[in-house]
mmCIF file of C-alpha atoms (C1' of nucleotides) and ligand atoms in Angstrom:
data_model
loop_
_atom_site.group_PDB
_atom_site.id
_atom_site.type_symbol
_atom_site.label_atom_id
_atom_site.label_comp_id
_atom_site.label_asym_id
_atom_site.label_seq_id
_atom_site.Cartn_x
_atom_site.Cartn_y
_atom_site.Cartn_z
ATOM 1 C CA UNK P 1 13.341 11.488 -2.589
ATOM 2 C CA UNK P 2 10.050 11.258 -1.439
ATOM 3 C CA UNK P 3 10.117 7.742 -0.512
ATOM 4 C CA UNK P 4 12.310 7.970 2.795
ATOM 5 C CA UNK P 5 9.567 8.439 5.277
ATOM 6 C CA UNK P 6 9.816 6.074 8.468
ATOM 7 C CA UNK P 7 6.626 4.347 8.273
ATOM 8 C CA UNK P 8 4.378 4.111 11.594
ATOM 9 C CA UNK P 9 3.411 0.392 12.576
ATOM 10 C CA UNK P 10 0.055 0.683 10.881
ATOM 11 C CA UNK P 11 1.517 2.181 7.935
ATOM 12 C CA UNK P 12 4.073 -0.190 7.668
ATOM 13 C CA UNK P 13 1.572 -2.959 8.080
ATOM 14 C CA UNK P 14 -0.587 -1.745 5.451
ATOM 15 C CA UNK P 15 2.005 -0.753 2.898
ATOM 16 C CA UNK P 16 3.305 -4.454 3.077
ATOM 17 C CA UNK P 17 0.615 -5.739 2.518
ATOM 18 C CA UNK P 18 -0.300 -3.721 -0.397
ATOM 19 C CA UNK P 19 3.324 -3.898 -1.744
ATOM 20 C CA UNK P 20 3.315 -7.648 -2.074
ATOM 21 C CA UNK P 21 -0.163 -7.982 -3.472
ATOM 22 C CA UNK P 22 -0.216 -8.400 -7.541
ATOM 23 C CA UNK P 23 -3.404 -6.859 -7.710
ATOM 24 C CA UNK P 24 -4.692 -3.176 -6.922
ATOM 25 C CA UNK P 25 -6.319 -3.863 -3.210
ATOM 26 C CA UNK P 26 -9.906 -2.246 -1.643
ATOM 27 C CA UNK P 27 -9.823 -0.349 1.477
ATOM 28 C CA UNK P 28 -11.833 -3.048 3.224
ATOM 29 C CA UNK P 29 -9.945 -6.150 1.524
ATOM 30 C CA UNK P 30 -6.807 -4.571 3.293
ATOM 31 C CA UNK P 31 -9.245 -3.982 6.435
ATOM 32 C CA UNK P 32 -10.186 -7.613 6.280
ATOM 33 C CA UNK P 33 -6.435 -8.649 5.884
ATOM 34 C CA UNK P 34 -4.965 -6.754 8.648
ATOM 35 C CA UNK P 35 -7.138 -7.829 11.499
ATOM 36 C CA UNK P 36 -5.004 -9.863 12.670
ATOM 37 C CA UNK P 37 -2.662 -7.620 13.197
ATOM 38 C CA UNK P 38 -4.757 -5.597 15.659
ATOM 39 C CA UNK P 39 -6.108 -2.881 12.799
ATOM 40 C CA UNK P 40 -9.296 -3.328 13.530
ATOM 41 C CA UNK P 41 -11.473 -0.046 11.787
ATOM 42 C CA UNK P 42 -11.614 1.274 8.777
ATOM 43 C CA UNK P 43 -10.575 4.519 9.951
ATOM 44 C CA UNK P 44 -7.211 3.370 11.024
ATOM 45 C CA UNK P 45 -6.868 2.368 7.386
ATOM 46 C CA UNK P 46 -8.358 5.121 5.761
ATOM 47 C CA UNK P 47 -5.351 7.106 7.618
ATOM 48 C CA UNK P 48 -2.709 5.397 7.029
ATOM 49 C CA UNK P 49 -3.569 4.960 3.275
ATOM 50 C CA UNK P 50 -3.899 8.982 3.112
ATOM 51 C CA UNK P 51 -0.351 8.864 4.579
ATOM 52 C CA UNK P 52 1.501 6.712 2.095
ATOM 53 C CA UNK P 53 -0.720 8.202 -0.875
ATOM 54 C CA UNK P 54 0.747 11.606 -0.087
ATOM 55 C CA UNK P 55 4.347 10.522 0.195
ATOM 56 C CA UNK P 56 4.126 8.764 -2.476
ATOM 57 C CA UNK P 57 4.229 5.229 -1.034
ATOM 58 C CA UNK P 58 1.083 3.899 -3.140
ATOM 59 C CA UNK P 59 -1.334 5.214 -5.580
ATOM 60 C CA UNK P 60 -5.237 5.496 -5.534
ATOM 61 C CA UNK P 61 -6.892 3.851 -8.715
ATOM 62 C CA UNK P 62 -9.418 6.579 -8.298
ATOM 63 C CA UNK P 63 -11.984 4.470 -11.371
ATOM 64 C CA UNK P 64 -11.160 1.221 -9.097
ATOM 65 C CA UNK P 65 -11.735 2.706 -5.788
ATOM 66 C CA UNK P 66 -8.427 0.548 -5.134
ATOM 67 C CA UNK P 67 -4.908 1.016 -4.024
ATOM 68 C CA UNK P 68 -1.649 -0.150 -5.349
ATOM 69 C CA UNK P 69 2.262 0.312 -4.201
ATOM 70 C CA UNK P 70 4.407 2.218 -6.273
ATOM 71 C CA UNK P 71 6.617 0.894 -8.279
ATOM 72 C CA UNK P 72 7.913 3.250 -10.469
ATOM 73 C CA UNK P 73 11.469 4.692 -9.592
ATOM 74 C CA UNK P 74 11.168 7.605 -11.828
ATOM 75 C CA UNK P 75 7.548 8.534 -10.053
ATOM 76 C CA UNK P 76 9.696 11.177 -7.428
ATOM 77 C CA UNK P 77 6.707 13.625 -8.050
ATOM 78 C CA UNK P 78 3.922 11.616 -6.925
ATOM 79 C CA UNK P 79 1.404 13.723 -7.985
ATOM 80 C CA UNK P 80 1.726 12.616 -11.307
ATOM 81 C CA UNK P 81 0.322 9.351 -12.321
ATOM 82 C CA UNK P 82 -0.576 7.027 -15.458
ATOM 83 C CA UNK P 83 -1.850 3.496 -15.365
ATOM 84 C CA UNK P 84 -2.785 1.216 -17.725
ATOM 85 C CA UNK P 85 -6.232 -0.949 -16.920
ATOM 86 C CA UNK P 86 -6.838 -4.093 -18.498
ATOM 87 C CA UNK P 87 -11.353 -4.206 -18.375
ATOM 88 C CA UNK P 88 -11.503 -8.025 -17.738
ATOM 89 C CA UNK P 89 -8.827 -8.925 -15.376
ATOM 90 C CA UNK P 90 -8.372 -5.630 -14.094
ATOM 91 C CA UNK P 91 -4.912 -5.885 -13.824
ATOM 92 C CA UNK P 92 -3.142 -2.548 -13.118
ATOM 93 C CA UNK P 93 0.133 -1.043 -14.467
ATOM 94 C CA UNK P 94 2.019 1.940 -13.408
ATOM 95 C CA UNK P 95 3.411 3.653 -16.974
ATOM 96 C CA UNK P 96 6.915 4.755 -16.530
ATOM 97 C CA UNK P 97 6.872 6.627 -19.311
ATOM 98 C CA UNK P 98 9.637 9.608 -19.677
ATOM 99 C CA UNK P 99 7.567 10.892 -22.690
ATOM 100 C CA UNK P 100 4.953 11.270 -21.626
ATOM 101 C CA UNK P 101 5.371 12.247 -18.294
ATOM 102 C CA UNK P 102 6.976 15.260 -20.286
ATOM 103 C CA UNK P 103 4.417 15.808 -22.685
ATOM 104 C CA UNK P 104 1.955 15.956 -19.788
ATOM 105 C CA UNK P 105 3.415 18.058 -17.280
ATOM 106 C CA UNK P 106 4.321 20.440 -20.124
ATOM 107 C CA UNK P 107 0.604 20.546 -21.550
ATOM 108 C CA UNK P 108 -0.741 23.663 -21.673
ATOM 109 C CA UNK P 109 -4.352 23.850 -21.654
ATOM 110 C CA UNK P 110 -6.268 26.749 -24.321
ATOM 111 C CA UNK P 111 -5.952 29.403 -21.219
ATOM 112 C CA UNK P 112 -1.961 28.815 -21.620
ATOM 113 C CA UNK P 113 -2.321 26.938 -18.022
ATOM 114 C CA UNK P 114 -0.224 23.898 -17.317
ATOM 115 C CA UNK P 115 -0.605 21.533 -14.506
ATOM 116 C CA UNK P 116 2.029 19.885 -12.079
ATOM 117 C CA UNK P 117 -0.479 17.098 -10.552
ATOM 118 C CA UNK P 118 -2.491 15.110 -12.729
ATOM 119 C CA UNK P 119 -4.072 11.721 -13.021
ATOM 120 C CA UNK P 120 -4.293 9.393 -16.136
ATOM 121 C CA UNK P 121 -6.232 6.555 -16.072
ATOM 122 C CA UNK P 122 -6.121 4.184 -19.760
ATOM 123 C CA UNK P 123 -8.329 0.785 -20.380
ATOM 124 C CA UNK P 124 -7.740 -1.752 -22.475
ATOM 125 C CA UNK P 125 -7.059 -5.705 -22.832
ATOM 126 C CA UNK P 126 -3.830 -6.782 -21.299
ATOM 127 C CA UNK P 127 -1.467 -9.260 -22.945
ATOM 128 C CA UNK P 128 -3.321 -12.326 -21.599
ATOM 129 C CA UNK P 129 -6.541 -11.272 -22.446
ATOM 130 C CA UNK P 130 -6.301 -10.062 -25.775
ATOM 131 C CA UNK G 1 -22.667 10.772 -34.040
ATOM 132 C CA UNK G 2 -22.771 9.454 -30.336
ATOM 133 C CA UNK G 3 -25.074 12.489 -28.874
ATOM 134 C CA UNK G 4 -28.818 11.655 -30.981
ATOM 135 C CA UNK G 5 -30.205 9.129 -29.014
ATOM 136 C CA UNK G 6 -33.644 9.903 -27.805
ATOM 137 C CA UNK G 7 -33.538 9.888 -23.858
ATOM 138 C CA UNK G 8 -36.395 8.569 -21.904
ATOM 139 C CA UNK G 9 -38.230 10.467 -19.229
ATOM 140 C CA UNK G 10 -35.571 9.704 -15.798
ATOM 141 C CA UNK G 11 -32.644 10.236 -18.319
ATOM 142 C CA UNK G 12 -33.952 13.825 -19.905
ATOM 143 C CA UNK G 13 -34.677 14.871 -16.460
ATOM 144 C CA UNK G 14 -32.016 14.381 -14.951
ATOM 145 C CA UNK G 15 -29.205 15.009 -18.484
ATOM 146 C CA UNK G 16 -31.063 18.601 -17.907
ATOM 147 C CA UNK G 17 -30.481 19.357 -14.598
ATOM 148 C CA UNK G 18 -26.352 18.242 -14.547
ATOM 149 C CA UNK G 19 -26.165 20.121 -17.858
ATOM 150 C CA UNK G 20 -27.707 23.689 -16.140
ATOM 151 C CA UNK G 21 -25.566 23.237 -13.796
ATOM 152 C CA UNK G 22 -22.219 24.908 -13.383
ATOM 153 C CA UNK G 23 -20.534 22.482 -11.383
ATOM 154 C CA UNK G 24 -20.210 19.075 -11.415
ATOM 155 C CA UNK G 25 -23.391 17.281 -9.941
ATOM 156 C CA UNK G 26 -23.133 14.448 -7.325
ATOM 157 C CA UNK G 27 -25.380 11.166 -7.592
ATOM 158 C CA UNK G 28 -27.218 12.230 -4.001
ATOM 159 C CA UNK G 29 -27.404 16.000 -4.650
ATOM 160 C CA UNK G 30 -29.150 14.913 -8.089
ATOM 161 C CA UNK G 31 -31.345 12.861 -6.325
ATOM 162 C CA UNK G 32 -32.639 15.442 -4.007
ATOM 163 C CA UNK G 33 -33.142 17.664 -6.936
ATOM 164 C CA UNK G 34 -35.298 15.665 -9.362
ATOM 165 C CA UNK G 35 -37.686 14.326 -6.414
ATOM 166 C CA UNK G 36 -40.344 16.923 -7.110
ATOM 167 C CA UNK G 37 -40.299 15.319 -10.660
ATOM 168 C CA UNK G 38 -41.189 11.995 -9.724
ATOM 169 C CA UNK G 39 -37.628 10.052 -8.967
ATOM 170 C CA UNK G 40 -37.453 8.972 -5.308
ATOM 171 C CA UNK G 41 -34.997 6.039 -5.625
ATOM 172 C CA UNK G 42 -31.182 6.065 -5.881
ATOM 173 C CA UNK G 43 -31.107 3.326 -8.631
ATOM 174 C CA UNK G 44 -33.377 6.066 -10.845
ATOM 175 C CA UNK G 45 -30.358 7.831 -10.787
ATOM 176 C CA UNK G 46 -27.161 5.713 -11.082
ATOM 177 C CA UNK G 47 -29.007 3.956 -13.825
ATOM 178 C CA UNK G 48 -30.106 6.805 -16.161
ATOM 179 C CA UNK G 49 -26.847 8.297 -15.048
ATOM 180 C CA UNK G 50 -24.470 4.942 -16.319
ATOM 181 C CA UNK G 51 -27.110 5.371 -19.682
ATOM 182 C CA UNK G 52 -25.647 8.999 -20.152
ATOM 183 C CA UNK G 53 -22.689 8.387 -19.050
ATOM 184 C CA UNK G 54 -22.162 5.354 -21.430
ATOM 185 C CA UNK G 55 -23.826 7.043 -24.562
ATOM 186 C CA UNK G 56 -21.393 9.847 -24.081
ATOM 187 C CA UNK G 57 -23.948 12.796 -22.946
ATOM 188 C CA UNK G 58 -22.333 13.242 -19.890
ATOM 189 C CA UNK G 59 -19.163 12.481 -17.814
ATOM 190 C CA UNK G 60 -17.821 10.748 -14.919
ATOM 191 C CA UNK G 61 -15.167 12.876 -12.873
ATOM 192 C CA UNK G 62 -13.204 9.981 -11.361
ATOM 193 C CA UNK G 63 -11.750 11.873 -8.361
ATOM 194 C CA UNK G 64 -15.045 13.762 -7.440
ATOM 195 C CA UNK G 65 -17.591 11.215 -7.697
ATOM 196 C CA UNK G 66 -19.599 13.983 -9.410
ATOM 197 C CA UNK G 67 -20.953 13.732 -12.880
ATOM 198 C CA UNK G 68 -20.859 16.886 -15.831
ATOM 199 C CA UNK G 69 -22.577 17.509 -18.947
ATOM 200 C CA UNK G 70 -19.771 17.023 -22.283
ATOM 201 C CA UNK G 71 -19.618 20.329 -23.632
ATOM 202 C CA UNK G 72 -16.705 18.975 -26.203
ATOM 203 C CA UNK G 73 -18.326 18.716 -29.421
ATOM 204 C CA UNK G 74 -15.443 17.144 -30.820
ATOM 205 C CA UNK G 75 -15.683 14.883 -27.719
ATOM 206 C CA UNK G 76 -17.129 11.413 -30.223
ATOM 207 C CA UNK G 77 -15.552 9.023 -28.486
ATOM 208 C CA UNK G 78 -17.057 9.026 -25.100
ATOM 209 C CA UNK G 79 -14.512 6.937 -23.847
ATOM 210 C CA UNK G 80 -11.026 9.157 -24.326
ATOM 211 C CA UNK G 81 -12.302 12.444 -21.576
ATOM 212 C CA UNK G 82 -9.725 14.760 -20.117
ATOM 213 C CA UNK G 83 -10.678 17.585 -17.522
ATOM 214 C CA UNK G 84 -8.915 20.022 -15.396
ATOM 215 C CA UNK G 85 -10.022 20.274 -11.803
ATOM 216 C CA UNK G 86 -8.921 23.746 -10.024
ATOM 217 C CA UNK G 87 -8.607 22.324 -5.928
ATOM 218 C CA UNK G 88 -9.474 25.119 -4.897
ATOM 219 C CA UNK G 89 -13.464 26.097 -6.033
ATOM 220 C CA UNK G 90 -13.703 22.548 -7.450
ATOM 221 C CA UNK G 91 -14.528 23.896 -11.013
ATOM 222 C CA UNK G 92 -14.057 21.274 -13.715
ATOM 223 C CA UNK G 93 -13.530 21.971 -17.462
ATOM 224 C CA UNK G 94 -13.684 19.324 -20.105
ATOM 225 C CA UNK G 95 -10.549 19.633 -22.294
ATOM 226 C CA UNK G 96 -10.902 19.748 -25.672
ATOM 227 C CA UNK G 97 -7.364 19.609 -26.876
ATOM 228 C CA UNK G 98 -7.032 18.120 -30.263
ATOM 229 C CA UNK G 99 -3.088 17.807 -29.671
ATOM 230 C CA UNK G 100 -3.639 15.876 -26.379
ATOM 231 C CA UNK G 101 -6.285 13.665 -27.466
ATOM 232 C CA UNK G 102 -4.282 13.284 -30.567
ATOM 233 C CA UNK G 103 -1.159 12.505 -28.287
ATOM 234 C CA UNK G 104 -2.741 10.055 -25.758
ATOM 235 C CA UNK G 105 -4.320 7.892 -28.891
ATOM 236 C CA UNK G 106 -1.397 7.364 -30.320
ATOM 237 C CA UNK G 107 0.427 6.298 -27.047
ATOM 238 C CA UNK G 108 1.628 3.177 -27.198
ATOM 239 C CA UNK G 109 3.416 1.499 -23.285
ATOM 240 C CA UNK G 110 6.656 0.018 -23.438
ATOM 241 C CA UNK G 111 4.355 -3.386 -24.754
ATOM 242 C CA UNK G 112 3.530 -1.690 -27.636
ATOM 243 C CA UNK G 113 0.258 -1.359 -26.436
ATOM 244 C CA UNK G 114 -2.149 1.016 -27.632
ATOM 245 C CA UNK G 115 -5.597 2.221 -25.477
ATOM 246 C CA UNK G 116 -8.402 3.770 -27.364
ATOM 247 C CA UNK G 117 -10.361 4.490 -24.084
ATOM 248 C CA UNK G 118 -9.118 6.691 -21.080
ATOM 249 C CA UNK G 119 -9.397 9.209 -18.773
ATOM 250 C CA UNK G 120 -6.905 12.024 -17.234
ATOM 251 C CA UNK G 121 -7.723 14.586 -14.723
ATOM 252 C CA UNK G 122 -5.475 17.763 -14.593
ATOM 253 C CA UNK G 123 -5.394 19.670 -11.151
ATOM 254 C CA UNK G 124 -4.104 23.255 -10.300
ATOM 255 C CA UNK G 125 -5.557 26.354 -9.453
ATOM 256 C CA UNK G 126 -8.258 27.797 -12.341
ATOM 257 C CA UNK G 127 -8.084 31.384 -13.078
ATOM 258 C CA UNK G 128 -9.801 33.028 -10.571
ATOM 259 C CA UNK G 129 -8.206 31.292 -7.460
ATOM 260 C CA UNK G 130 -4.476 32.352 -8.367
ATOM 261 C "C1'" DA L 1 14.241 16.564 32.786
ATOM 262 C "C1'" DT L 2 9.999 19.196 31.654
ATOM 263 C "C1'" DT L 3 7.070 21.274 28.728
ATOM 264 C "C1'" DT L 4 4.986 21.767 24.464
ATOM 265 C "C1'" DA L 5 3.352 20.819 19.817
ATOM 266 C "C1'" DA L 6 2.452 17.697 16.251
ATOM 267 C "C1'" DA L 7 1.290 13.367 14.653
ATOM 268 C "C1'" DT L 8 -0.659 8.986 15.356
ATOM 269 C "C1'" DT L 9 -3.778 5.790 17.417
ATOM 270 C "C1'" DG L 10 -8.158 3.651 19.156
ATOM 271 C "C1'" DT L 11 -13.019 3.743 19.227
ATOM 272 C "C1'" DT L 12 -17.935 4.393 18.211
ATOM 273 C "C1'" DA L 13 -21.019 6.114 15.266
ATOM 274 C "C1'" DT L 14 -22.558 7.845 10.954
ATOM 275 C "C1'" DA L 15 -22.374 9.753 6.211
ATOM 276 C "C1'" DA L 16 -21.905 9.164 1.340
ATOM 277 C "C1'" DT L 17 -21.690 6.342 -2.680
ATOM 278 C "C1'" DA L 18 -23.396 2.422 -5.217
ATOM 279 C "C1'" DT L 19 -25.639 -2.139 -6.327
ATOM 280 C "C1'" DA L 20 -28.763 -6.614 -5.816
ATOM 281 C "C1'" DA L 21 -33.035 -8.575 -6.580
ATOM 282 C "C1'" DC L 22 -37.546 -8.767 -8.233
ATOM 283 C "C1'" DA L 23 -41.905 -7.415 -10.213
ATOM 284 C "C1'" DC L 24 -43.838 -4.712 -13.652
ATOM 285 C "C1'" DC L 25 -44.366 -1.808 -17.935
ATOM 286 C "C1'" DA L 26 -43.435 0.176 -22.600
ATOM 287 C "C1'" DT L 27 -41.907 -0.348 -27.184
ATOM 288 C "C1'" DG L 28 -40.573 -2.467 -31.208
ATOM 289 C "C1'" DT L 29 -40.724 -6.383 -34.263
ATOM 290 C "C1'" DA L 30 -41.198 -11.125 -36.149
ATOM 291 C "C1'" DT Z 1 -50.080 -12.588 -31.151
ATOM 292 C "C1'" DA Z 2 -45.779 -13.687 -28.938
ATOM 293 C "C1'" DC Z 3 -41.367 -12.491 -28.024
ATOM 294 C "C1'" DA Z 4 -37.290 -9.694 -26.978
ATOM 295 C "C1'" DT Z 5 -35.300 -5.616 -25.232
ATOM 296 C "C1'" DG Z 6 -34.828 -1.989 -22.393
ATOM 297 C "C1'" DG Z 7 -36.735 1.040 -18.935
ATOM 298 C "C1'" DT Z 8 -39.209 1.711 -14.458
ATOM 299 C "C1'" DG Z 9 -40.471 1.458 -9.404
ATOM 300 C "C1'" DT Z 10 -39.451 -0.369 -5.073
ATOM 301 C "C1'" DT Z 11 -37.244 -2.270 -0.963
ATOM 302 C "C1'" DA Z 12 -33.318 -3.663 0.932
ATOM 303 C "C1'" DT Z 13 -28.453 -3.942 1.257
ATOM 304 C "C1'" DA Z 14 -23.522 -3.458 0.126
ATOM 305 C "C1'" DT Z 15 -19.505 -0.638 -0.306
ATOM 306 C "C1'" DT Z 16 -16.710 3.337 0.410
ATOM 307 C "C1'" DA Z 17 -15.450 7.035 3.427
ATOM 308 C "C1'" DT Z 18 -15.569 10.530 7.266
ATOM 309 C "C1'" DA Z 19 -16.991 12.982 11.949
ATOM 310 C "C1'" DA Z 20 -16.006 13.492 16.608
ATOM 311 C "C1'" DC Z 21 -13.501 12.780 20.674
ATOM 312 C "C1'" DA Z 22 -10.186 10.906 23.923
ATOM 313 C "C1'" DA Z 23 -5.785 8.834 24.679
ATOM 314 C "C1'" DT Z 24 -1.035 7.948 23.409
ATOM 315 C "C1'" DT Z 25 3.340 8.378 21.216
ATOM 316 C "C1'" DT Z 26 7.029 11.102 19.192
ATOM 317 C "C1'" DA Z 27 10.155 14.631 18.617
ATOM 318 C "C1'" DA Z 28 11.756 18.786 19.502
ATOM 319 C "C1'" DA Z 29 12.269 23.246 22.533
ATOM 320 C "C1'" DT Z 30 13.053 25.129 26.771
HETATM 321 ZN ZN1 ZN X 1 4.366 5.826 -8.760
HETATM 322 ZN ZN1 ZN X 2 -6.212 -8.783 -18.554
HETATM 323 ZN ZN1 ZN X 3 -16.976 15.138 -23.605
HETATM 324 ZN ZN1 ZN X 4 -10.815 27.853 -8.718
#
DNA sequence: ATTTAAATTGTTATAATATAACACCATGTA
DNA sequence: TACATGGTGTTATATTATAACAATTTAAAT
């Protein structure tokens, strides 16, 4: 499972933080938050965010510039993401979906190519704010 | 249809030079291509680019920060875009796949929620680079 | 234990992407 | 006319992300 990984201290540091906040989080919120602990450039977070993105750890809300942990148990290929995006409170959800996890990694494009990795971003109103 | 409004001067100029273009265009590389016509100032840009962008002319690819013309002509609603990226020579292709779009419409989360707007991004390796 | 390679860290500086604020202009329309 | 709407031009600034380099830690491999 790709979620194993002994994190580094900064890693760690970061990945808590992101992991207990409700909301997706900026690169310089998380910046801002971890001073304290002695991260004190973006750089520093800028690496350790690549880190847990490619093992899995968190996701990039690549229309939110933002960063959230992941929370789906079924997400063992991390390459292969869905969230839902509510447009006022911005609230983001990871979609566990079996279906159409399926139905995308099996899509074959007009060429007859199909894709392992891909990226799937949906907006709408959430619960609250519909 | 979403693709007859009448563009003004900034927006023609610069809908013309993303859509001759093979690749993907970036805000900055746009900019330093339209200065001989008059547009010196970022905000030129990003504004006649969120016009296009929001009247459906052209497209935002999320993960590249880089803007394309929609070649989809079944592509009405602006707001439900699919593309495959090849990671290798960057080339993006709008996706036109009547199934898909059909598929992700209909999708409804384990709320029962349905999302008329969103936006996936496919990556492998396009023809040439396999 | 010693060497070596790989990964991580710390740091300063800078690049790349995007928006705020404000004055002005063009166009349509009541 | 007067008013509303949207577009423009401009300067300044905010936000997001990477380059370059030296030092340190970690985990094997000898
Ligand atoms: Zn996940
Ligand atoms: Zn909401
Ligand atoms: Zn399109
Ligand atoms: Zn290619």
């Amino acid at each position: 499972m790709h979620k194993e990984h002994i994190l580094t201290k900064n890693q760690q540091i970061i990945f808590d933080l992101i992991d207990k906040s409700p909301e997706p989080m900026k690169a310089y919120s998380i910046l801002f938050n971890v001073q304290k602990k002695g991260i004190k450039a973006p750089l520093q977070v800028y690496r350790a965010l690549d880190k847990l993105v490619e093992i899995g750890k968190i996701h990039k809300i690549e229309s939110r510039n933002a960063f959230i942990a992941c929370h789906n148990s079924s997400c063992r290929v991390a390459k292969a993401t869905a969230f839902s995006i509510c447009e006022i409170c911005e609230k983001v959800t990871e979609i566990g979906s079996a279906g159409l996890s399926k139905y995308l990694a099996n899509f074959k494009d007009k060429d007859g190519m199909k894709y392992s990795k891909y990226n799937l971003e949906f907006f709408g109103l959430c619960k609250k704010c519909r």
